[in-house]
Short mmCIF file of C-alpha atoms and ligand atoms in Angstrom, two decimals:
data_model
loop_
_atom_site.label_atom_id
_atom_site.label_comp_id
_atom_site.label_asym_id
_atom_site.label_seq_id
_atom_site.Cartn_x
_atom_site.Cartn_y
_atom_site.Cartn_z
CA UNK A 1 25.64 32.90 2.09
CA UNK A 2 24.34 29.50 3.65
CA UNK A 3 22.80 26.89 1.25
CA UNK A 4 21.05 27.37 -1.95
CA UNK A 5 18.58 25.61 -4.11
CA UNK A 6 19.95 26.01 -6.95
CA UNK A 7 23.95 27.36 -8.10
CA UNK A 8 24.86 26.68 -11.74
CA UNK A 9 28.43 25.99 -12.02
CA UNK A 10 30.52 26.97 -15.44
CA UNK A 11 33.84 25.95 -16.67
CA UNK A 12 34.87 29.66 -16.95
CA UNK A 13 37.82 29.65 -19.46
CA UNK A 14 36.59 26.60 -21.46
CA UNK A 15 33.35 29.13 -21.65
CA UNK A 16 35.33 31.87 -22.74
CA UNK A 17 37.87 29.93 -25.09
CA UNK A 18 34.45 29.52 -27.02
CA UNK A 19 32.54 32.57 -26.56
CA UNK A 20 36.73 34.27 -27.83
CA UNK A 21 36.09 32.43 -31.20
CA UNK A 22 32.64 33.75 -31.64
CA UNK A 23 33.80 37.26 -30.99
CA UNK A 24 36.92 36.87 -33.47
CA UNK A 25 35.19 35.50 -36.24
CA UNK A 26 32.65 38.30 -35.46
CA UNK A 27 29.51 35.39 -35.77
CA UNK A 28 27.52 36.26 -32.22
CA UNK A 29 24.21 35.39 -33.75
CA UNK A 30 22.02 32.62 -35.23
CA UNK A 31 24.44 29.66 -37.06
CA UNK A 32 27.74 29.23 -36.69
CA UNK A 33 27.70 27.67 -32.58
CA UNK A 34 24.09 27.22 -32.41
CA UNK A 35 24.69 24.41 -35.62
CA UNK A 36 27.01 22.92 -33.63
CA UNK A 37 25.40 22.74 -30.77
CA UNK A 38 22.29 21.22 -32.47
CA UNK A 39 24.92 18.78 -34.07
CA UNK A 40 26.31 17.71 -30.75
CA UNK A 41 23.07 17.40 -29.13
CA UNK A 42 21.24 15.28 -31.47
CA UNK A 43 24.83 13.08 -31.07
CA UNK A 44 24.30 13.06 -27.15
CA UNK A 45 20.54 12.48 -27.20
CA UNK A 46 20.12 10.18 -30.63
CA UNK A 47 17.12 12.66 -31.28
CA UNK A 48 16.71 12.80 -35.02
CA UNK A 49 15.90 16.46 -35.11
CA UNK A 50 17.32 19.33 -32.79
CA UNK A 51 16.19 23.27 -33.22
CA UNK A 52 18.27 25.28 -30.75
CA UNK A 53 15.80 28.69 -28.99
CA UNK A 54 16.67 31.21 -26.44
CA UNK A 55 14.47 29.63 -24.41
CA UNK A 56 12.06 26.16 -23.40
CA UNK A 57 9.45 28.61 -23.11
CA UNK A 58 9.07 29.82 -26.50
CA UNK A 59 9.99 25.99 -27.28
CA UNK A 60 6.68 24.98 -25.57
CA UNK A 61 4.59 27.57 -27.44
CA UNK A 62 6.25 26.56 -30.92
CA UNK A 63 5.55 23.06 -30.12
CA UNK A 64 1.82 23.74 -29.59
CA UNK A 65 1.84 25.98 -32.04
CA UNK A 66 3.46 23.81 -35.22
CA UNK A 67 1.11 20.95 -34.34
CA UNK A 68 -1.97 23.38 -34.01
CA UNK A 69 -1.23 24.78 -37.75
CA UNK A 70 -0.21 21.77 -39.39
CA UNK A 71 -3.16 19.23 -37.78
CA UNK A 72 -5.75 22.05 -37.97
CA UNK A 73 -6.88 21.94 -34.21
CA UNK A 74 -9.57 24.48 -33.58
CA UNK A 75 -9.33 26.92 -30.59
CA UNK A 76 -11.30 25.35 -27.64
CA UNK A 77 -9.45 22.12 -28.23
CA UNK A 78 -8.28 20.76 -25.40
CA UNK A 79 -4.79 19.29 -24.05
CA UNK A 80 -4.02 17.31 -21.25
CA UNK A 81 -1.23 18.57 -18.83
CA UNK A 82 -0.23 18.25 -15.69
CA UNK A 83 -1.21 20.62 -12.32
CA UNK A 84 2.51 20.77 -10.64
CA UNK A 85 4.88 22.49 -13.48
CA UNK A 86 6.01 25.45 -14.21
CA UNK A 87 3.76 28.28 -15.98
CA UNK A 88 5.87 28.16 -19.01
CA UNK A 89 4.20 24.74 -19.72
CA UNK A 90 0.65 25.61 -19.54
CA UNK A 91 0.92 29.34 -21.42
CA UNK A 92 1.89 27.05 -24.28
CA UNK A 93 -1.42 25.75 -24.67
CA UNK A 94 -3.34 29.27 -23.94
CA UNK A 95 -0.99 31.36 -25.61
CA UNK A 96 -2.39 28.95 -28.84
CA UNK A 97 -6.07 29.60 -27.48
CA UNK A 98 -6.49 25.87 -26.52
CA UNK A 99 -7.86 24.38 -23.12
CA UNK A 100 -5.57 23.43 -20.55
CA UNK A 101 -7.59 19.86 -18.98
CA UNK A 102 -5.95 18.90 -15.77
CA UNK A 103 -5.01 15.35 -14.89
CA UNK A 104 -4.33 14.44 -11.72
CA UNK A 105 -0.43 13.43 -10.90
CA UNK A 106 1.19 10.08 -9.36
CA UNK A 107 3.40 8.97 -6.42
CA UNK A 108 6.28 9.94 -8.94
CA UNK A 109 5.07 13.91 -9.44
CA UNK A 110 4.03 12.86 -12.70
CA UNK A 111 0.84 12.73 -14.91
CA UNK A 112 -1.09 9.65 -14.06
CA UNK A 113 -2.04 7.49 -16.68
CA UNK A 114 -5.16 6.91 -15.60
CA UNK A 115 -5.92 10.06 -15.20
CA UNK A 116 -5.01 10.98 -17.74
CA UNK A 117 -7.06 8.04 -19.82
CA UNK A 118 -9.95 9.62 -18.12
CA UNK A 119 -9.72 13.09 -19.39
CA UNK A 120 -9.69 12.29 -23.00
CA UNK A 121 -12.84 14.06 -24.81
CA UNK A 122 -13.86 14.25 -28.34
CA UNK A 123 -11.67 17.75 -28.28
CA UNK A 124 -8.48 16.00 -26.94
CA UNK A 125 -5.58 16.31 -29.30
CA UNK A 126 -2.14 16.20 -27.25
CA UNK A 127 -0.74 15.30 -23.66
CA UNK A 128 2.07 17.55 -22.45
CA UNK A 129 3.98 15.24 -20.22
CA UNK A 130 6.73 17.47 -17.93
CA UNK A 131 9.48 14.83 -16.44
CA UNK A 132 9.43 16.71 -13.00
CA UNK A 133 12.74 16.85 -11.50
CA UNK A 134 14.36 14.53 -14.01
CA UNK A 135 12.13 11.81 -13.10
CA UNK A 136 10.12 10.19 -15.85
CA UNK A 137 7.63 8.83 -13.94
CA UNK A 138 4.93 6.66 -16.08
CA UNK A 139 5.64 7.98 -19.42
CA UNK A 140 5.95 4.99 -20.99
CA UNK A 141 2.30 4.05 -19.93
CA UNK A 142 0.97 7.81 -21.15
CA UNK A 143 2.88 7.27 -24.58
CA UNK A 144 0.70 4.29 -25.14
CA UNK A 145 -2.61 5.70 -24.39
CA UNK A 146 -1.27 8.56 -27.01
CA UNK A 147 -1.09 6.32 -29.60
CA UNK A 148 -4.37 4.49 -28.90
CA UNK A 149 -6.35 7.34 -28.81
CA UNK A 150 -4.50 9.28 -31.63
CA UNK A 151 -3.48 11.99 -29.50
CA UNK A 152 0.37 13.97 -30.27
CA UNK A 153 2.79 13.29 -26.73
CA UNK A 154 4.79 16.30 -26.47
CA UNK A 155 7.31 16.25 -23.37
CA UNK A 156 8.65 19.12 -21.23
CA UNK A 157 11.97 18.10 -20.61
CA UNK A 158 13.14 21.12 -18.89
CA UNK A 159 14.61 18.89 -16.22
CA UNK A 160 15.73 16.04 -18.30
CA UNK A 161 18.79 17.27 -20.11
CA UNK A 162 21.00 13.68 -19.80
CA UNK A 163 18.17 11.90 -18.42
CA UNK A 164 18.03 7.88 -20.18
CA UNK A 165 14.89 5.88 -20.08
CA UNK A 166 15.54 2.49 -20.65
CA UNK A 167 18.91 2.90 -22.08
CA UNK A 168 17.43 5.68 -24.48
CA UNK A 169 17.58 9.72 -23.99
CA UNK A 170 14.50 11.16 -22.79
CA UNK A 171 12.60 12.60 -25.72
CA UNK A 172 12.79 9.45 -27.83
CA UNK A 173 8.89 8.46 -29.82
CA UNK A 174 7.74 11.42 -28.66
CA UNK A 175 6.18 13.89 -31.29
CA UNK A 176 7.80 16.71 -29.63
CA UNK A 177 10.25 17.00 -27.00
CA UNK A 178 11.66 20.90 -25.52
CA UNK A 179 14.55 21.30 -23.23
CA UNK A 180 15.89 24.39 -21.22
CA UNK A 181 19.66 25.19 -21.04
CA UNK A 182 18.34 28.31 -18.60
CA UNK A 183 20.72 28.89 -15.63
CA UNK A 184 19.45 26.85 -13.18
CA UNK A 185 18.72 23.89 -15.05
CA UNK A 186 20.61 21.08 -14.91
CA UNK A 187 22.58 21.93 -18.24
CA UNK A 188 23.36 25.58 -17.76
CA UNK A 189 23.31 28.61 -20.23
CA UNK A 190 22.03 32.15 -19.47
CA UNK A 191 18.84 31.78 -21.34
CA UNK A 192 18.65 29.04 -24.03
CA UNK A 193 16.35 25.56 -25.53
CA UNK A 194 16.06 22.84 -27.53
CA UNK A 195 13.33 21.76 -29.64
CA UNK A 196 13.38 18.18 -31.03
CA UNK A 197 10.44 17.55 -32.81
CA UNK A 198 10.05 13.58 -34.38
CA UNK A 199 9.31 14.38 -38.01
CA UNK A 200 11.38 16.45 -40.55
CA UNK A 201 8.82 18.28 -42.17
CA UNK A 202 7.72 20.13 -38.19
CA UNK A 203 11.59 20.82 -37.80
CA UNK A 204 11.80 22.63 -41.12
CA UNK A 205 8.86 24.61 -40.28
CA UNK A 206 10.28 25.15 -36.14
CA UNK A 207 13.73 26.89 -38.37
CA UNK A 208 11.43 28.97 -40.16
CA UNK A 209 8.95 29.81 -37.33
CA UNK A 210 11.64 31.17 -34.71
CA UNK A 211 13.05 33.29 -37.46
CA UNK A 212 10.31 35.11 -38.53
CA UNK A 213 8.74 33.08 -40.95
CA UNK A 214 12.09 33.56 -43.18
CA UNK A 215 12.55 30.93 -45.38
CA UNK A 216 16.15 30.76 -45.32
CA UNK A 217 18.47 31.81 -42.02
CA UNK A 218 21.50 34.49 -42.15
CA UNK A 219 23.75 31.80 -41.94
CA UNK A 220 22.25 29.83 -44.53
CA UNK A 221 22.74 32.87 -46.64
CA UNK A 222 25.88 34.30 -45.95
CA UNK A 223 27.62 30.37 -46.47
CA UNK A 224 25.83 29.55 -49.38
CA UNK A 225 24.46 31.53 -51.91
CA UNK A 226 26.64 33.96 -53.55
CA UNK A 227 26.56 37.63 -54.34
CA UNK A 228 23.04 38.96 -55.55
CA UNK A 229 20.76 36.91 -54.10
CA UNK A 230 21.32 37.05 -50.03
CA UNK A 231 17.95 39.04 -49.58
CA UNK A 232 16.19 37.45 -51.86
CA UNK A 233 14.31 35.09 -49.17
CA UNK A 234 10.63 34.08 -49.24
CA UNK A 235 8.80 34.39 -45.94
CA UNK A 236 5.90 31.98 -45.35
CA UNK A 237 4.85 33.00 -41.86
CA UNK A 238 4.43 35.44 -39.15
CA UNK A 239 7.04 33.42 -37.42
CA UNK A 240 8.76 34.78 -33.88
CA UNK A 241 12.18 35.98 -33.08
CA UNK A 242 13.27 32.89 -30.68
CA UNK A 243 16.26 31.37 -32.20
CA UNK A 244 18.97 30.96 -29.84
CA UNK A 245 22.59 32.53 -30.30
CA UNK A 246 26.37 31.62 -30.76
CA UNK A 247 27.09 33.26 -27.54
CA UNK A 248 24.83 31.21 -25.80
CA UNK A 249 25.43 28.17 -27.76
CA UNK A 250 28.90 28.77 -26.22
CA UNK A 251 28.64 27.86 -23.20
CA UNK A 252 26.05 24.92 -23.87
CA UNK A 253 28.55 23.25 -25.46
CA UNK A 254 31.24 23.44 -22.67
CA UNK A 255 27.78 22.68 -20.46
CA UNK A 256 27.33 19.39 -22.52
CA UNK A 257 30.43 18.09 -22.36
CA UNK A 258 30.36 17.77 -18.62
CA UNK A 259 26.80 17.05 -18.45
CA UNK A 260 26.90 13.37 -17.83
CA UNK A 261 29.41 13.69 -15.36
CA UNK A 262 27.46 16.66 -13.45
CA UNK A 263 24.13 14.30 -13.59
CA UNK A 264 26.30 11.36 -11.97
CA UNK A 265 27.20 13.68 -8.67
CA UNK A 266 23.52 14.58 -9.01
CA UNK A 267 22.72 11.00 -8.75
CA UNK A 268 25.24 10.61 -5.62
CA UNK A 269 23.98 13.32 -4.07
CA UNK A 270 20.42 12.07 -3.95
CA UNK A 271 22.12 9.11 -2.97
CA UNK A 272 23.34 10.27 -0.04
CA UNK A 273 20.09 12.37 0.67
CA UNK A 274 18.18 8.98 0.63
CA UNK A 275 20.73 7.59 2.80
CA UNK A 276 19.96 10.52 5.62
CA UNK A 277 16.11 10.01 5.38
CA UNK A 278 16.19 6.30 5.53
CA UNK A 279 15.06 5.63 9.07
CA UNK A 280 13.11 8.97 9.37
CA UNK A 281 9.51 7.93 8.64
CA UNK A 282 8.46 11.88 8.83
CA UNK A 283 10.01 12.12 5.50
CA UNK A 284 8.65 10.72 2.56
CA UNK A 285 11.32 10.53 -0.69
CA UNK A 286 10.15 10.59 -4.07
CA UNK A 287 10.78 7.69 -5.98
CA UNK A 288 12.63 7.25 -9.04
CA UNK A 289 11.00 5.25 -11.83
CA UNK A 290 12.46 1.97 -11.85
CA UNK A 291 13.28 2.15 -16.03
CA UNK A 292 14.86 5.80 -15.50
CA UNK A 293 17.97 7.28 -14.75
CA UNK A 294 17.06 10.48 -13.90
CA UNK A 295 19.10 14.15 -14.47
CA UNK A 296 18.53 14.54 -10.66
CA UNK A 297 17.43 18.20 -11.65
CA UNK A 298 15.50 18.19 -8.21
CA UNK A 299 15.45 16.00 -5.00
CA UNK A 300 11.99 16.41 -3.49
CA UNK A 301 10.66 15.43 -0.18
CA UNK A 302 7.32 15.32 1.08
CA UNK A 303 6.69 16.64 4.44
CA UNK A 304 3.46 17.83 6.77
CA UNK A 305 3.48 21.25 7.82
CA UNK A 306 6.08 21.87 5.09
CA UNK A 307 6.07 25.72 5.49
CA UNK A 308 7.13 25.52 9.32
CA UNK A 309 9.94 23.66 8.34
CA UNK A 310 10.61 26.25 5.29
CA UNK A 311 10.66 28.93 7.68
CA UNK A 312 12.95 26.40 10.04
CA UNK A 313 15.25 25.80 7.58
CA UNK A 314 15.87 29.11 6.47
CA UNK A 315 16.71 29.91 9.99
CA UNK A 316 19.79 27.39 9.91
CA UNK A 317 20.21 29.30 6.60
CA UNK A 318 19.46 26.58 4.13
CA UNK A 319 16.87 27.74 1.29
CA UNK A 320 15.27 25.01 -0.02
CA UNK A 321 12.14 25.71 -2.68
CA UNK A 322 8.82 24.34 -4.19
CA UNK A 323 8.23 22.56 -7.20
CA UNK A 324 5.77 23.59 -7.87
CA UNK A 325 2.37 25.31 -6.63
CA UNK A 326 -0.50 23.22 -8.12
CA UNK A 327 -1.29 25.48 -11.54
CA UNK A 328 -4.97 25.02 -10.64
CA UNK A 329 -4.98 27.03 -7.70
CA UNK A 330 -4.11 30.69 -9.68
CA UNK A 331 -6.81 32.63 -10.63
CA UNK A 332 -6.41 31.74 -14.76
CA UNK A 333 -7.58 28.04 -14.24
CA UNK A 334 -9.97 28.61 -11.86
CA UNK A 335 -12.61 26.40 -13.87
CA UNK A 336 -10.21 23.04 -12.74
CA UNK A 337 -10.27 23.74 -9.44
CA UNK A 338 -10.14 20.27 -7.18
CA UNK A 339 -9.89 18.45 -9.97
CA UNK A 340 -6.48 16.80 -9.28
CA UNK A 341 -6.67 15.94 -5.21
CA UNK A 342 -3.14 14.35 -5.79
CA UNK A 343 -1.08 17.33 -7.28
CA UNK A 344 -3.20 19.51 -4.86
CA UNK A 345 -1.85 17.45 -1.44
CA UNK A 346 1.26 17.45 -3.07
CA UNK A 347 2.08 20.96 -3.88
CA UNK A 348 0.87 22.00 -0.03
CA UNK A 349 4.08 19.30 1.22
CA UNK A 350 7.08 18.93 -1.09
CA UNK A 351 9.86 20.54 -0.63
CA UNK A 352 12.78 20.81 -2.79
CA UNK A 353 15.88 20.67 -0.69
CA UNK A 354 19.49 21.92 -2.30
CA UNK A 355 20.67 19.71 -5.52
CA UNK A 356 23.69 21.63 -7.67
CA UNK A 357 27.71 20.67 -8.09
CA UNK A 358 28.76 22.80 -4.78
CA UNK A 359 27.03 20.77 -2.56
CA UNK A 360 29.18 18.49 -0.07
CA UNK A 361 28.48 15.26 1.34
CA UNK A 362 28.93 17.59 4.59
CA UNK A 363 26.31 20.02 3.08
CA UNK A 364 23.59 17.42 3.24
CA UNK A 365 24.12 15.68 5.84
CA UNK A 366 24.03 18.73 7.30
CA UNK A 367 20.64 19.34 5.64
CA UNK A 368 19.17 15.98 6.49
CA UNK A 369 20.23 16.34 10.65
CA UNK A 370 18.81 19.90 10.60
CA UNK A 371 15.31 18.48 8.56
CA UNK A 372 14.95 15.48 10.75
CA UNK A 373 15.68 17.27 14.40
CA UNK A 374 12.40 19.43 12.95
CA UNK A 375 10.14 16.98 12.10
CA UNK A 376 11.05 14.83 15.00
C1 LIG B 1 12.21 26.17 -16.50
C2 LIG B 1 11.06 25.45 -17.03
C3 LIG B 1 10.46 25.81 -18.25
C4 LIG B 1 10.87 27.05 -19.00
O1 LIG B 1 12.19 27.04 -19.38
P1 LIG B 1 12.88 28.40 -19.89
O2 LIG B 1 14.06 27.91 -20.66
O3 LIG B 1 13.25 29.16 -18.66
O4 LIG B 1 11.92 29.12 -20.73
C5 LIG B 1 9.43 25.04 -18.72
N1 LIG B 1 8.97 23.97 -18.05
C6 LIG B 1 9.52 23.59 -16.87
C7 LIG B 1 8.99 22.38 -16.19
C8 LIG B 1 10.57 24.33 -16.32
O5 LIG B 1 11.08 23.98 -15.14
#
C-alpha cells in the first residue's frame, strides 16, 4: 500500500459504543449528540459559541453569509483571502456574490499582513484568514489591522482543530471561526463542522439558518414543549439544510477526546521530519510561528523541481500531496492573476509529505533518506 498523505485513524468500539446509543434511543439526527458535542467543544476550545454542520464548507458560506445579512454588505463588496487554500474557502465569498481580493502569503503559508493592509478598499468588509496546516502564521498582526480598519476577521480553521495560540485555542477574538471534522482532517468524522461565531445574536441566527430558517429545532421541540404545539414553529428564513448529525457527532466526540494526544505525535513527527532535513540545504521547512502550537495538520516542504521529485517519490511508493494550487491560477479568478508572486512560487514547490497516527519514526526517516538522495 506504501505511504499515504493522509490515514484517519478511529477508536472503532469507543465509535460504536456511541453511535449503539444513538441507534437505541432511536435519536440519529439533529440534537441529542450534536448538543453534546457543541458542549464539549466550546469546553475544549473556551469558544463562547459552537454550531455543529455536516461540513466547514457550508460553515464558510454561513459565515459569509450571516455577516452579509446582518451588516448589509452589498454584492460587489469585496473580502480579502488568501491564494493557497482550499476552494471551499473562496466559494464562501462568491457563493454570497462578493469579490474574492487576493493578498499575497508569507514565509509561514499565511496571509501577509502587509499585504493584506494594502488591499483594503472602500468595499473591504472582512479578511478570511485560513491557518494552513495548523500553523497560524501572523494572525495576530492581521487581527489588528481588522480592527483598525473596521473590517470582520473570520478564520478557516479547517486545520486547526487543537491548535493554541498563545496559550489560547485558535478561534479566540475572531468574529467567526469554522472548523472541519471531515476525514482527513486532523480531528476525524466522515463529513462534519463547527461554526463558532463571537456574538450570541449570529449564533442564534447560524441554528436557525442551517435548519431551514426554522425557528425552533426537532430537538428543541420534541424535549420541550408539550403536546399541541410541536409544529407550531415560525420560520424567518430561507435557511439551508447543513446541520450536522448524532451519528456523526458520534464519532467527533470519541475524535476529541484523543485529539490533544493525536496533535502531540503530530508535533513529534514533524519533529523528527525537521530532524532529517536539518543539514539538507535543498530542503526548505516551513516554520512554525513562534506564539503557536500548531495541530500539525500538514508538514510542508519547499523544494525546486517539486514535481520530479513527486513523480520520484511515488516510485519508492510514498504519496505525498500539495497544499494547495495557488486559487488564482483557475479559470474563475482569472482577473487576480500575478497578483500574489509569493503564494504563486509557493504553490509551484511545496510539497506535503505524509503526517497521520500510522506513521513510524522508521516511516520518515525513510521518507527524509529517499527525499534527500533526490534532491542531492
Ligand atoms: C477541508 C477544508 C475545507 C472544507 O472542509 P469540509 O469540512 O470538507 O467542507 C475548508 N477550508 C480548508 C482550508 C480545508 O482544508
Amino acid at each position: 500500500m506504501g505511504i499515504q498523505l493522509f490515514v484517519p485513524t478511529f477508536r472503532v468500539d469507543e465509535c460504536l459504543e456511541e453511535i449503539r446509543e444513538c441507534l437505541e434511543k432511536g435519536w440519529t439526527g439533529l440534537g441529542f449528540k450534536t448538543v453534546e458535542l457543541e458542549e464539549k467543544w466550546k469546553e475544549y476550545t473556551g469558544l463562547p459559541h459552537a454550531h455543529y454542520l455536516n461540513s466547514a464548507t457550508v460553515g464558510l458560506d454561513m459565515a459569509v453569509r450571516i455577516l452579509k445579512m446582518e451588516n448589509n454588505w452589498k454584492d460587489d463588496d469585496e473580502i480579502i483571502t488568501t491564494p493557497l487554500t482550499f476552494i471551499s474557502t473562496n466559494h464562501a465569498i462568491l457563493y454570497n456574490n462578493m469579490k474574492a481580493v487576493f493578498a499575497d502569503v508569507d514565509e509561514y503559508l499565511c496571509l501577509d499582513p502587509k499585504s493584506v493592509e494594502e488591499r483594503i478598499t472602500k468595499k473591504t468588509k472582512a479578511v478570511i484568514f485560513v491557518g494552513l496546516g495548523g500553523n497560524s502564521g501572523r494572525l495576530d498582526e492581521v487581527r489588528k489591522i481588522c480592527k483598525k480598519h473596521n473590517l470582520k476577521l473570520i478564520l478557516d480553521a479547517a486545520h486547526m482543530s487543537g491548535t493554541r495560540i498563545n496559550g489560547k485555542h485558535a478561534g479566540f477574538d475572531t468574529d467567526v471561526t469554522v472548523f472541519s471534522f471531515q476525514a482527513v482532517k486532523n480531528m476525524p468524522t466522515a463529513d462534519s463542522g463547527m461554526i463558532c461565531f463571537k456574538e450570541a445574536k449570529y449564533d442564534e441566527i447560524a441554528r436557525k439558518m442551517a435548519w431551514l430558517g426554522i425557528n425552533k429545532d426537532t430537538y428543541a421541540r420534541s424535549v420541550s414543549s408539550k403536546g399541541a404545539y410541536k409544529w407550531k414553529y415560525d420560520v424567518e428564513y430561507v435557511g439551508y439544510k447543513n446541520h450536522g448529525n448524532s451519528i456523526m457527532a458520534a464519532i467527533g466526540l470519541v475524535s476529541l477526546k484523543y485529539l490533544d494526544r493525536d496533535n502531540a505525535y503530530r508535533r513529534q513527527l514533524a519533529q523528527w521530519y525537521n530532524e532529517g532535513f536539518k543539514d539538507c540545504e535543498k530542503v526548505t521547512t516551513i516554520p512554525v510561528a513562534k506564539n503557536c502550537e500548531s495541530s500539525r495538520h500538514l508538514y510542508q516542504i519547499k523544494v525546486d523541481k517539486r514535481d520530479e521529485l513527486l513523480l520520484a517519490l511515488n516510485e519508492a511508493e510514498i504519496y505525498p500531496g500539495v497544499h494547495y494550487r495557488d486559487n488564482t491560477e483557475y479559470r474563475m479568478y482569472d482577473y487576480a492573476k500575478g497578483t500574489c508572486p509569493n503564494a504563486h512560487k509557493a504553490s509551484e514547490t511545496i510539497l506535503s509529505l505524509p503526517m497521520h497516527m500510522r506513521l513510524t519514526k522508521n516511516d520518515v526517516d525513510y521518507i527524509c533518506k529517499t527525499i534527500k538522495e533526490y534532491v542531492k
